[in-house]
Coordinates of C-alpha atoms and ligand atoms in Angstrom, one line a residue:
X1166 CA 23.6 1.5 -20.4
X1167 CA 25.1 1.6 -16.9
X1168 CA 24.3 4.4 -14.4
X1169 CA 25.8 5.0 -11.0
X1170 CA 24.4 6.8 -8.0
X1171 CA 24.8 7.0 -4.2
X1172 CA 21.1 6.5 -3.5
X1173 CA 18.7 4.7 -5.8
X1174 CA 15.1 5.4 -4.8
X1175 CA 12.4 3.2 -6.4
X1176 CA 9.0 4.8 -6.1
X1177 CA 7.6 8.4 -5.8
X1178 CA 4.9 8.3 -3.2
X1179 CA 5.1 9.8 0.2
X1180 CA 7.8 7.3 1.3
X1181 CA 10.1 7.6 -1.7
X1182 CA 9.8 11.4 -2.0
X1183 CA 10.4 12.0 1.7
X1184 CA 13.4 9.7 1.8
X1185 CA 14.9 11.4 -1.3
X1186 CA 14.5 14.8 0.2
X1187 CA 16.2 13.7 3.4
X1188 CA 19.3 12.0 1.9
X1189 CA 19.8 14.4 -1.1
X1190 CA 22.2 16.6 0.9
X1191 CA 24.5 13.7 1.5
X1192 CA 24.8 12.2 -2.1
X1193 CA 23.3 12.0 -5.5
X1194 CA 19.8 10.5 -5.7
X1195 CA 18.2 8.9 -8.7
X1196 CA 14.5 8.7 -8.2
X1197 CA 12.6 6.2 -10.3
X1198 CA 8.9 6.2 -11.0
X1199 CA 7.1 3.8 -13.3
X1200 CA 4.6 6.4 -14.6
X1201 CA 4.6 10.0 -13.8
X1202 CA 6.1 11.4 -10.6
X1203 CA 2.6 12.4 -9.4
X1204 CA 0.9 9.0 -9.7
X1205 CA 0.8 6.9 -6.5
X1206 CA -1.5 5.6 -3.8
X1207 CA -0.4 8.6 -1.8
X1208 CA -2.2 11.0 -4.2
X1209 CA -5.6 9.4 -3.5
X1210 CA -5.4 9.4 0.3
X1211 CA -8.5 11.1 1.6
X1212 CA -9.0 10.8 5.4
X1213 CA -5.6 12.1 6.5
X1214 CA -2.6 11.4 8.7
X1215 CA -3.0 10.2 12.3
X1216 CA -0.9 11.8 15.1
X1217 CA -1.4 13.0 18.6
X1218 CA -1.6 16.8 18.7
X1219 CA -3.9 18.0 21.5
X1220 CA -5.4 16.9 24.7
X1221 CA -7.5 14.9 25.6
X1222 CA -5.6 12.8 23.1
X1223 CA -2.3 11.3 24.2
X1224 CA 0.4 8.8 23.0
X1225 CA -1.0 6.1 25.2
X1226 CA -4.4 6.3 23.6
X1227 CA -3.1 6.3 20.0
X1228 CA -0.8 3.3 20.9
X1229 CA -3.8 1.4 22.4
X1230 CA -6.0 2.1 19.4
X1231 CA -3.3 0.8 17.1
X1232 CA -2.8 -2.3 19.1
X1233 CA -6.5 -3.1 19.3
X1234 CA -7.0 -2.7 15.6
X1235 CA -3.9 -4.9 14.9
X1236 CA -5.7 -7.7 16.8
X1237 CA -2.7 -8.8 18.9
X1238 CA -0.1 -9.0 16.1
X1239 CA 1.4 -5.5 16.3
X1240 CA 4.9 -5.1 17.7
X1241 CA 4.3 -2.8 20.7
X1242 CA 7.8 -1.4 20.6
X1243 CA 7.4 -0.3 17.0
X1244 CA 3.9 1.1 17.7
X1245 CA 5.2 3.2 20.5
X1246 CA 8.1 4.4 18.4
X1247 CA 5.9 5.4 15.4
X1248 CA 3.2 7.1 17.5
X1249 CA 5.9 9.1 19.4
X1250 CA 7.8 10.2 16.3
X1251 CA 4.9 10.9 14.0
X1252 CA 4.2 14.5 15.2
X1253 CA 7.7 15.7 14.4
X1254 CA 7.6 14.1 11.0
X1255 CA 4.2 15.7 10.3
X1256 CA 5.9 19.0 11.2
X1257 CA 8.5 18.2 8.6
X1258 CA 5.8 17.8 6.0
X1259 CA 4.4 21.2 7.0
X1260 CA 7.9 22.6 6.7
X1261 CA 8.1 21.2 3.2
X1262 CA 4.9 23.1 2.3
X1263 CA 2.0 20.7 3.1
X1264 CA -1.0 22.5 4.5
X1265 CA -3.5 20.9 6.9
X1266 CA -6.9 22.4 7.6
X1267 CA -7.4 24.5 10.7
X1268 CA -10.5 25.5 12.6
X1269 CA -11.7 29.0 13.4
X1270 CA -9.6 29.0 16.5
X1271 CA -6.5 28.3 14.5
X1272 CA -6.0 24.8 15.8
X1273 CA -5.8 21.8 13.5
X1274 CA -9.2 20.6 12.5
X1275 CA -8.9 17.0 13.5
X1276 CA -11.0 14.2 11.9
X1277 CA -11.9 10.8 13.4
X1278 CA -12.0 7.4 11.7
X1279 CA -12.8 3.8 12.6
X1280 CA -10.9 2.4 15.6
X1281 CA -9.7 5.8 16.9
X1282 CA -10.9 6.7 20.4
X1283 CA -10.1 10.4 19.8
X1284 CA -10.1 13.0 17.0
X1285 CA -6.6 12.9 15.8
X1286 CA -6.5 12.8 12.0
X1287 CA -4.9 15.9 10.3
X1288 CA -6.3 16.4 6.8
X1289 CA -6.6 18.7 3.9
X1290 CA -10.3 18.6 3.1
X1291 CA -10.9 15.1 1.7
X1292 CA -7.8 15.4 -0.6
X1293 CA -5.0 15.0 1.9
X1294 CA -3.0 12.8 -0.4
X1295 CA -3.1 15.1 -3.3
X1296 CA -1.9 18.0 -1.1
X1297 CA 1.0 15.9 0.3
X1298 CA 2.0 14.4 -3.1
X1299 CA 2.0 17.8 -4.9
X1300 CA 4.0 19.5 -2.2
X1301 CA 6.7 16.9 -2.1
X1302 CA 6.9 16.6 -5.9
X1303 CA 7.4 20.3 -6.1
X1304 CA 10.2 20.1 -3.5
X1305 CA 11.9 17.2 -5.2
X1306 CA 11.8 18.9 -8.6
X1307 CA 13.6 21.9 -7.1
X1308 CA 16.4 19.8 -5.6
X1309 CA 19.5 19.8 -7.7
X1310 CA 20.9 16.6 -6.2
X1311 CA 17.8 14.6 -7.2
X1312 CA 17.6 13.2 -10.8
X1313 CA 14.0 12.2 -11.7
X1314 CA 13.4 9.4 -14.1
X1315 CA 9.7 8.9 -14.9
X1316 CA 8.4 6.0 -17.1
X1317 CA 11.1 3.8 -15.7
X1318 CA 10.1 0.4 -14.4
X1319 CA 12.2 -1.4 -11.8
X1320 CA 12.4 -5.0 -12.9
X1321 CA 14.7 -6.8 -10.5
X1322 CA 17.2 -6.1 -7.7
X1323 CA 20.8 -6.8 -8.3
X1324 CA 22.6 -9.1 -5.8
X1325 CA 25.5 -11.6 -5.8
X1326 CA 23.1 -13.9 -7.8
X1327 CA 24.0 -11.7 -10.8
X1328 CA 27.7 -12.5 -10.2
X1329 CA 27.0 -16.2 -10.5
X1330 CA 26.9 -16.9 -6.7
X1331 CA 24.2 -18.9 -4.9
X1332 CA 22.0 -16.7 -2.8
X1333 CA 19.7 -18.3 -0.2
X1334 CA 16.7 -16.8 1.7
X1335 CA 17.7 -16.0 5.3
X1336 CA 21.4 -15.9 4.6
X1337 CA 23.0 -12.8 6.3
X1338 CA 25.4 -11.7 3.6
X1339 CA 23.2 -10.9 0.6
X1340 CA 24.0 -7.4 -0.7
X1341 CA 21.9 -5.3 -3.0
X1342 CA 24.0 -3.5 -5.7
X1343 CA 21.2 -1.7 -7.4
X1344 CA 18.4 -2.6 -9.9
X1345 CA 17.8 -3.5 -13.5
X1346 CA 15.4 -0.8 -14.8
X1347 CA 13.3 -0.9 -17.9
X1348 CA 13.1 2.4 -19.8
X1349 CA 9.5 2.4 -21.0
X1350 CA 10.3 4.8 -23.9
X1351 CA 13.1 2.8 -25.4
X1352 CA 12.2 -0.8 -24.1
X1353 CA 15.9 -1.1 -23.0
X1354 CA 16.7 -2.6 -19.6
X1355 CA 19.5 -0.5 -18.0
X1356 CA 21.7 -1.2 -15.1
X1357 CA 21.5 1.2 -12.1
X1358 CA 24.3 0.7 -9.6
X1359 CA 24.0 2.2 -6.2
X1360 CA 25.5 2.3 -2.7
X1361 CA 22.1 2.3 -1.1
X1362 CA 18.8 1.2 -2.7
X1363 CA 15.4 2.1 -1.3
X1364 CA 12.2 0.3 -2.2
X1365 CA 9.1 2.4 -1.8
X1366 CA 6.9 0.9 -4.5
X1367 CA 3.7 0.9 -2.5
X1368 CA 0.8 -1.6 -2.5
X1369 CA -0.8 -4.5 -4.2
X1370 CA -4.5 -3.6 -4.7
X1371 CA -4.6 -4.6 -8.3
X1372 CA -4.5 -8.3 -7.3
X1373 CA -8.3 -7.8 -6.9
X1374 CA -11.0 -6.9 -9.4
X1375 CA -12.2 -4.1 -7.2
X1376 CA -9.7 -1.8 -5.5
X1377 CA -9.3 1.7 -4.4
X1378 CA -5.7 1.6 -5.6
X1379 CA -4.6 3.2 -8.9
X1380 CA -3.1 1.0 -11.6
X1381 CA 0.5 1.4 -10.3
X1382 CA -0.2 -0.7 -7.2
X1383 CA 1.0 -4.1 -8.5
X1384 CA 3.2 -5.4 -5.7
X1385 CA 6.4 -5.0 -7.7
X1386 CA 8.7 -4.3 -4.7
X1387 CA 7.5 -7.3 -2.7
X1388 CA 7.9 -9.6 -5.7
X1389 CA 11.4 -8.2 -6.5
X1390 CA 12.5 -8.7 -2.9
X1391 CA 11.0 -12.2 -2.8
X1392 CA 12.9 -13.1 -5.9
X1393 CA 16.1 -11.6 -4.5
X1394 CA 15.6 -14.0 -1.5
X1395 CA 14.7 -11.3 1.0
X1396 CA 12.1 -11.9 3.8
X1397 CA 8.4 -11.2 3.3
X1398 CA 5.8 -11.5 6.1
X1399 CA 2.1 -11.0 7.0
X1400 CA 0.8 -11.1 3.5
X1401 CA -2.5 -12.8 4.5
X1402 CA -3.5 -9.4 6.0
X1403 CA -5.0 -7.7 2.9
X1404 CA -7.1 -4.8 4.1
X1405 CA -10.5 -4.2 2.4
X1406 CA -11.8 -0.7 2.8
X1407 CA -15.5 -1.0 3.9
X1408 CA -16.8 1.9 1.8
X1409 CA -15.9 2.4 -1.8
X1410 CA -18.4 4.0 -4.1
X1411 CA -20.6 1.4 -5.8
X1412 CA -20.2 2.4 -9.5
X1413 CA -19.7 -0.8 -11.6
X1414 CA -16.9 -0.5 -14.1
X1415 CA -15.1 2.4 -12.5
X1416 CA -11.4 1.6 -11.9
X1417 CA -10.0 2.4 -9.4
X1418 CA -13.0 2.3 -7.2
X1419 CA -13.6 5.8 -5.8
X1420 CA -13.1 5.9 -2.0
X1421 CA -15.7 7.2 0.4
X1422 CA -13.5 8.1 3.3
X1423 CA -14.0 6.7 6.7
X1424 CA -13.7 10.3 8.0
X1425 CA -17.3 10.7 6.7
X1426 CA -18.4 8.1 9.3
X1427 CA -16.2 10.0 11.8
X1428 CA -18.3 13.1 10.8
X1429 CA -21.5 11.2 11.6
X1430 CA -22.5 9.3 8.4
X1431 CA -24.4 6.1 9.1
X1432 CA -24.2 2.7 7.4
X1433 CA -27.7 1.3 6.6
X1434 CA -29.1 -1.6 4.5
X1435 CA -30.9 -0.6 1.3
X1436 CA -34.1 -0.9 3.4
X1437 CA -32.8 1.9 5.6
X1438 CA -32.0 -0.2 8.7
X1439 CA -28.8 0.5 10.7
X1440 CA -26.8 -2.6 11.3
X1441 CA -23.4 -1.9 12.7
X1442 CA -24.4 -2.0 16.4
X1443 CA -25.1 -5.7 15.9
X1444 CA -21.5 -6.3 15.2
X1445 CA -19.5 -3.9 17.4
X1446 CA -20.1 -1.5 20.3
X1447 CA -18.4 1.3 18.3
X1448 CA -21.0 0.8 15.5
X1449 CA -20.0 2.5 12.3
X1450 CA -16.6 3.4 13.8
X1451 CA -15.5 -0.1 14.6
X1452 CA -12.1 -1.2 13.3
X1453 CA -12.1 -1.5 9.5
X1454 CA -11.9 -5.4 9.3
X1455 CA -15.0 -5.7 11.4
X1456 CA -17.0 -3.1 9.3
X1457 CA -15.9 -4.6 6.0
X1458 CA -16.9 -8.1 7.2
X1459 CA -20.3 -6.8 8.5
X1460 CA -21.1 -5.2 5.2
X1461 CA -20.0 -8.3 3.3
X1462 CA -22.3 -10.4 5.5
X1463 CA -25.3 -8.0 5.2
X1464 CA -24.9 -8.0 1.4
X1465 CA -24.8 -11.8 1.3
X1466 CA -27.9 -12.0 3.5
X1467 CA -29.9 -9.5 1.5
X1468 CA -28.6 -10.3 -1.9
X1469 CA -28.0 -6.6 -2.5
X1470 CA -24.9 -5.4 -4.5
X1471 CA -24.2 -2.6 -1.9
X1472 CA -25.2 -1.0 1.4
X1473 CA -26.0 2.6 2.0
X1474 CA -24.0 5.3 3.7
X1475 CA -26.5 8.0 4.9
X1476 CA -25.4 11.6 5.4
X1477 CA -28.8 13.2 5.0
X1478 CA -29.1 14.1 8.7
X1479 CA -25.8 16.0 8.7
X1480 CA -25.4 19.8 8.3
X1481 CA -25.4 20.2 4.5
X1482 CA -23.1 23.2 4.4
X1483 CA -20.5 21.7 6.7
X1484 CA -20.7 18.4 4.8
X1485 CA -20.0 20.1 1.5
X1486 CA -17.2 22.2 3.0
X1487 CA -15.4 19.2 4.6
X1488 CA -15.9 16.7 1.8
X1489 CA -15.9 18.6 -1.5
X1490 CA -14.2 15.9 -3.4
X1491 CA -16.8 13.3 -2.4
X1492 CA -19.7 15.7 -2.8
X1493 CA -18.7 16.6 -6.4
X1494 CA -17.9 13.0 -7.4
X1495 CA -21.3 11.8 -6.2
X1496 CA -23.1 14.7 -7.7
X1497 CA -21.6 13.8 -11.1
X1498 CA -23.4 10.5 -10.7
X1499 CA -26.7 12.2 -9.7
X1500 CA -26.2 11.4 -6.0
X1501 CA -26.6 14.5 -3.8
X1502 CA -25.0 13.3 -0.6
X1503 CA -26.8 15.9 1.5
X1504 CA -30.1 14.1 0.6
X1505 CA -29.4 10.8 -1.1
X1506 CA -27.8 7.7 0.5
X1507 CA -24.4 6.8 -1.1
X1508 CA -24.2 3.2 -2.4
X1509 CA -21.0 1.6 -1.0
X1510 CA -19.2 -1.7 -1.1
X1511 CA -15.9 -3.0 0.3
X1512 CA -12.8 -2.9 -2.0
X1513 CA -9.2 -4.1 -1.7
X1514 CA -7.3 -1.2 -0.2
X1515 CA -4.1 -1.7 1.7
X1516 CA -1.4 -4.5 2.1
X1517 CA -0.6 -4.7 5.8
X1518 CA 2.3 -7.2 5.2
X1519 CA 5.3 -6.9 2.9
X1520 CA 9.0 -6.7 3.1
X1521 CA 10.1 -7.4 6.7
X1522 CA 12.2 -4.5 8.0
X1523 CA 13.8 -3.5 11.2
X1524 CA 13.2 -0.2 13.1
X1525 CA 15.3 1.7 10.5
X1526 CA 13.7 0.2 7.5
X1527 CA 16.6 -2.2 6.7
X1528 CA 15.4 -5.3 4.9
X1529 CA 17.1 -8.7 5.3
X1530 CA 19.3 -7.8 2.3
X1531 CA 22.2 -5.5 3.1
X1532 CA 22.2 -2.0 1.5
X1533 CA 18.4 -2.4 0.8
X1534 CA 15.8 -0.4 2.6
X1535 CA 12.0 -0.7 2.3
X1536 CA 9.6 1.8 3.6
X1537 CA 5.9 2.8 3.1
X1538 CA 3.2 0.4 2.1
X1539 CA 5.6 -2.1 0.6
X1540 CA 7.2 -2.8 4.0
X1541 CA 6.1 -4.8 7.0
X1542 CA 7.4 -2.9 10.1
X1543 CA 5.3 -4.5 12.9
X1544 CA 3.1 -1.4 13.2
X1545 CA -0.1 -2.7 11.7
X1546 CA -0.2 -6.4 12.9
X1547 CA -3.3 -8.1 11.5
X1548 CA -5.2 -4.9 10.6
X1549 CA -4.0 -1.4 10.1
X1550 CA -5.6 1.5 12.0
X1551 CA -7.0 4.1 9.6
X1552 CA -4.6 6.9 8.6
X1553 CA -1.6 5.2 10.3
X1554 CA 0.1 4.5 7.0
X1555 CA 1.0 8.0 6.0
X1556 CA 2.4 8.5 9.5
X1557 CA 4.4 5.3 9.3
X1558 CA 5.8 6.3 5.9
X1559 CA 7.2 9.6 7.1
X1560 CA 8.6 8.2 10.4
X1561 CA 10.4 5.4 8.5
X1562 CA 11.6 7.8 5.8
X1563 CA 13.3 9.7 8.5
X1564 CA 14.8 6.6 10.2
X1565 CA 15.9 5.0 7.0
X1566 CA 17.5 8.2 5.8
X1567 CA 19.5 8.7 9.0
X1568 CA 20.7 5.1 9.0
X1569 CA 21.6 5.2 5.3
X1570 CA 23.5 8.4 5.6
X1571 CA 25.6 6.8 8.4
X1572 CA 26.3 3.6 6.4
X1573 CA 26.9 5.1 3.0
X1574 CA 30.5 6.1 3.8
X1575 CA 31.4 2.4 4.1
X1576 CA 29.8 1.3 0.8
X1577 CA 31.4 1.1 -2.7
X1578 CA 29.6 0.7 -6.0
X1579 CA 30.1 -2.8 -7.3
X1580 CA 31.5 -2.3 -10.9
X1581 CA 31.5 -6.0 -11.8
X1582 CA 27.8 -6.3 -12.5
X1583 CA 26.8 -7.7 -15.9
X1584 CA 24.3 -5.9 -18.0
X1585 CA 20.8 -7.3 -18.5
X1586 CA 20.8 -10.2 -21.0
X1587 CA 17.8 -10.2 -23.3
X1588 CA 19.3 -12.5 -26.0
X1589 CA 16.8 -14.8 -27.7
X1590 CA 13.8 -12.8 -26.5
X1591 CA 11.1 -11.5 -28.9
X1592 CA 8.0 -9.3 -28.5
X1593 CA 5.1 -11.4 -27.3
X1594 CA 3.0 -12.5 -30.3
X1595 CA -0.4 -11.8 -28.6
X1596 CA -1.2 -9.4 -25.7
X1597 CA -4.2 -11.5 -24.9
X1598 CA -1.8 -14.0 -23.2
X1599 CA -1.1 -11.3 -20.7
X1600 CA -4.5 -9.6 -20.4
X1601 CA -6.5 -12.8 -20.0
X1602 CA -4.2 -14.1 -17.3
X1603 CA -4.4 -10.7 -15.5
X1604 CA -8.2 -11.0 -15.4
X1605 CA -8.1 -14.6 -14.3
X1606 CA -5.7 -13.8 -11.5
X1607 CA -8.0 -11.0 -10.3
X1608 CA -11.0 -13.3 -10.4
X1609 CA -9.2 -16.0 -8.5
X1610 CA -8.1 -13.6 -5.8
X1611 CA -11.5 -11.8 -5.6
X1612 CA -13.6 -15.0 -5.5
X1613 CA -11.5 -17.2 -3.3
X1614 CA -9.1 -15.0 -1.3
X1615 CA -11.3 -12.1 -0.3
X1616 CA -12.9 -10.9 3.0
X1617 CA -14.1 -14.4 4.0
X1618 CA -11.9 -17.4 3.2
X1619 CA -12.0 -21.2 3.7
X1620 CA -9.5 -24.1 3.2
X1621 CA -11.3 -25.2 0.1
X1622 CA -11.3 -21.7 -1.5
X1623 CA -7.6 -21.3 -0.7
X1624 CA -6.7 -24.7 -2.2
X1625 CA -8.7 -24.0 -5.4
X1626 CA -7.1 -20.6 -5.7
X1627 CA -3.6 -22.0 -5.4
X1628 CA -4.3 -24.7 -8.0
X1629 CA -5.5 -22.2 -10.5
X1630 CA -2.8 -19.6 -9.7
X1631 CA -0.2 -22.3 -10.3
X1632 CA -1.4 -22.7 -13.9
X1633 CA -1.2 -19.1 -14.8
X1634 CA 2.1 -18.8 -12.9
X1635 CA 3.6 -21.4 -15.2
X1636 CA 2.2 -19.9 -18.4
X1637 CA 3.4 -16.4 -17.4
X1638 CA 6.9 -17.6 -16.4
X1639 CA 7.2 -19.3 -19.8
X1640 CA 6.1 -16.2 -21.6
X1641 CA 8.5 -14.1 -19.5
X1642 CA 11.5 -16.2 -20.4
X1643 CA 11.0 -15.8 -24.1
X1644 CA 9.7 -12.2 -24.2
X1645 CA 11.2 -8.7 -24.6
X1646 CA 10.0 -7.2 -21.3
X1647 CA 7.0 -5.0 -21.1
X1648 CA 5.5 -3.3 -18.0
X1649 CA 2.2 -5.3 -18.2
X1650 CA 4.1 -8.6 -18.3
X1651 CA 6.3 -7.7 -15.4
X1652 CA 3.3 -6.5 -13.4
X1653 CA 1.4 -9.6 -14.1
X1654 CA 4.3 -11.7 -13.0
X1655 CA 4.8 -9.7 -9.8
X1656 CA 1.1 -9.8 -8.9
X1657 CA 1.0 -13.6 -9.4
X1658 CA 4.0 -13.8 -7.1
X1659 CA 2.3 -11.7 -4.5
X1660 CA -0.9 -13.7 -4.8
X1661 CA 1.1 -16.8 -4.2
X1662 CA 2.6 -15.3 -1.0
X1663 CA -0.9 -14.3 0.3
X1664 CA -2.2 -17.7 -0.4
X1665 CA 0.7 -19.6 1.2
X1666 CA 0.6 -17.4 4.3
X1667 CA -3.2 -17.6 4.6
X1668 CA -3.0 -21.4 4.4
X1669 CA -0.4 -21.4 7.1
X1670 CA -2.5 -19.5 9.6
X1671 CA -5.0 -21.8 11.3
X1672 CA -7.1 -19.2 12.9
X1673 CA -9.2 -16.1 12.1
X1674 CA -7.3 -13.0 13.1
X1675 CA -7.8 -9.3 12.0
X1676 CA -8.2 -9.2 8.3
X1677 CA -7.7 -13.0 7.8
X1678 CA -11.1 -14.6 8.4
X1679 CA -11.7 -18.2 7.6
X1680 CA -14.9 -20.2 8.2
X1681 CA -12.7 -23.3 8.9
X1682 CA -11.0 -21.7 11.9
X1683 CA -13.5 -18.9 13.0
X1684 CA -11.7 -18.3 16.3
X1685 CA -8.4 -16.6 17.2
X1686 CA -5.6 -18.6 18.8
X1687 CA -3.3 -20.6 16.7
X1688 CA 0.0 -20.0 15.0
X1689 CA 1.3 -19.2 11.6
X1690 CA 3.1 -22.1 9.9
X1691 CA 4.5 -20.4 6.8
Ligands
FAD2843 P1 2.7 4.9 -3.1 O1 2.2 6.2 -2.7 O2 1.8 3.9 -3.7 O3 3.9 5.1 -4.2 C1 4.5 4.1 -4.9 C2 5.4 4.6 -6.0 O4 6.1 3.5 -6.5 C3 4.6 5.2 -7.2 O5 5.3 6.3 -7.6 C4 4.7 4.1 -8.2 O6 4.7 4.6 -9.5 C5 6.1 3.6 -7.9 N1 6.4 2.2 -8.4 C6 5.7 1.1 -8.1 N2 6.3 0.0 -8.7 C7 7.3 0.5 -9.4 C8 8.3 -0.1 -10.2 N3 8.3 -1.4 -10.5 N4 9.2 0.7 -10.8 C9 9.3 2.0 -10.5 N5 8.3 2.7 -9.8 C10 7.4 1.9 -9.2 N6 -3.4 6.1 4.3 C11 -3.5 7.0 5.3 O7 -2.7 7.0 6.2 N7 -4.5 8.0 5.3 C12 -5.4 8.1 4.4 O8 -6.3 8.9 4.4 C13 -5.4 7.1 3.3 N8 -6.3 7.2 2.3 C14 -6.2 6.3 1.2 C15 -7.1 6.5 0.2 C16 -6.9 5.7 -1.0 C17 -7.9 5.8 -2.1 C18 -5.8 4.8 -1.1 C19 -5.6 4.0 -2.3 C20 -4.9 4.6 0.0 C21 -5.1 5.4 1.2 N9 -4.2 5.3 2.2 C22 -4.3 6.2 3.3 C23 -3.1 4.5 2.2 C24 -1.8 5.3 1.8 O9 -2.2 6.3 0.8 C25 -0.7 4.5 1.2 O10 -0.5 3.4 2.0 C26 0.5 5.3 1.1 O11 0.3 6.5 0.4 C27 1.6 4.5 0.4 O12 2.7 5.4 0.1 P2 4.0 4.8 -0.5 O13 4.9 5.9 -0.7 O14 4.4 3.6 0.2 O15 3.5 4.2 -1.9
SIN2844 C1 -10.0 6.8 4.4 O1 -9.9 8.0 4.2 O2 -11.0 6.2 4.8 C2 -8.8 6.0 4.2 C3 -7.9 6.1 5.3 C4 -6.8 5.0 5.3 O3 -6.8 4.2 4.5 O4 -6.0 5.1 6.2

């Protein structure tokens, strides 16, 4: 089957939904989501969305905090642009129906997180993401120019390659004509042709055994663009959140928001000793990379499986009122956070790198935009400042929409694209070929490419990943496509990019820490 549309939007988190709402007045939108419209990383966001609202905060302070967290690799021009434009886009969210908590004076009740020098995080209790996701989904469902296709999995982008032409990375004239999309109900791969395609497929947390990301975060967009010969950057900067709830076997790991530390919670060893002041003058509110490394180190020294986050000294009523989600979750595990310490461990959380884009979200491939977690804009550098990703997503949704609306008048749908060829493929005989390789990949990445790295670990990881890469490619060639197989293939692809970029960086910087080059100050060679 062939479908045509003006705007093809892949992904239904904050980035895809916001873009869809902005362009829908200017042309037909098909919005693709691989599970339900509601499921996304966005839905699980807790802390909130960072923006300057009141004095004593100001743009300069938010810019400086972002640059410091990014450890010298942020693009200052982009940081200034996002910080300046975020308040207007947050107002847009409010206009779409998102509600942020206010205090008794009617002003926004601002939270604080690691690396922020001021209270500047707008939130909805500790369920900010759910509030945003639900409000935007409601709006999108009401829009008659947006067609929603759930349980549809984007497999590959369509370029000149599918017309039999040679496409090379870094060439300027590669065009995106749409995407091949697997209908998960019929197992058919259909051809979606578009004037403009937007990738907003989110993160890559499932590369690791332990992650705060839901199952959908499998790096599909990054892998698709890499295969289509687009440009990917900064993949070595995988962010581990310092505090996920230690509850072995639970997937995804439940997040214990950094805003809890902003509210006064303190990290302690299981013996009850505070330790963060040893590592940074901001203590528990140091930038995230530093806190995660400190916890990792303390756990290795003590041999403990977790450290503690202590809230017992905080006002119990206010604590329950501000963090009902965390309070109830912990209580379901017999942890009363007003009295008992919360066992926490770091978990894979956010991909700072991704598809390289310009200030309007344009990728290196014409007619292809990438926004949200899947993109690399220059805002985060080597380590993202907490709660900056939701702001980045809405600022770029606005910029990409404005740019796409201007350009769409010059685009035609390419009608010469061949349909997906699945001749000679069969259903894989044994699912174990996929599930075992998935587990092995997660073990390789967790054990060798985690918070602390070394040349030896990276070499080992690459050798092992190459074996499962070959096996998976062979299986892919002869198989009728399934979501799990495509996701495994994409994750291996993303793991490879992380490894190659990590190997090319001969220094420790931000989220990339290697014992072979413990200092900052070399260059990337990838
Ligand atoms: P997502 O919200 O992940 O949406 C991706 C969409 O793409 C999904 O709909 C998915 O189904 C779809 N998709 C993926 N692959 C395919 C495919 N192949 N075909 C079709 N559809 C596909 N950031 C903050 O700024 N503040 C916070 O407080 C905060 N808290 C967080 C808490 C948690 C637990 C997590 C996991 C993240 C948090 N983050 C936070 C990060 C932030 O939530 C994400 O970076 C952001 O929501 C990403 O939005 P997105 O639209 O780019 O992607
Ligand atoms: C959190 O609430 O701690 C997560 C915030 C973020 O990832 O930006």
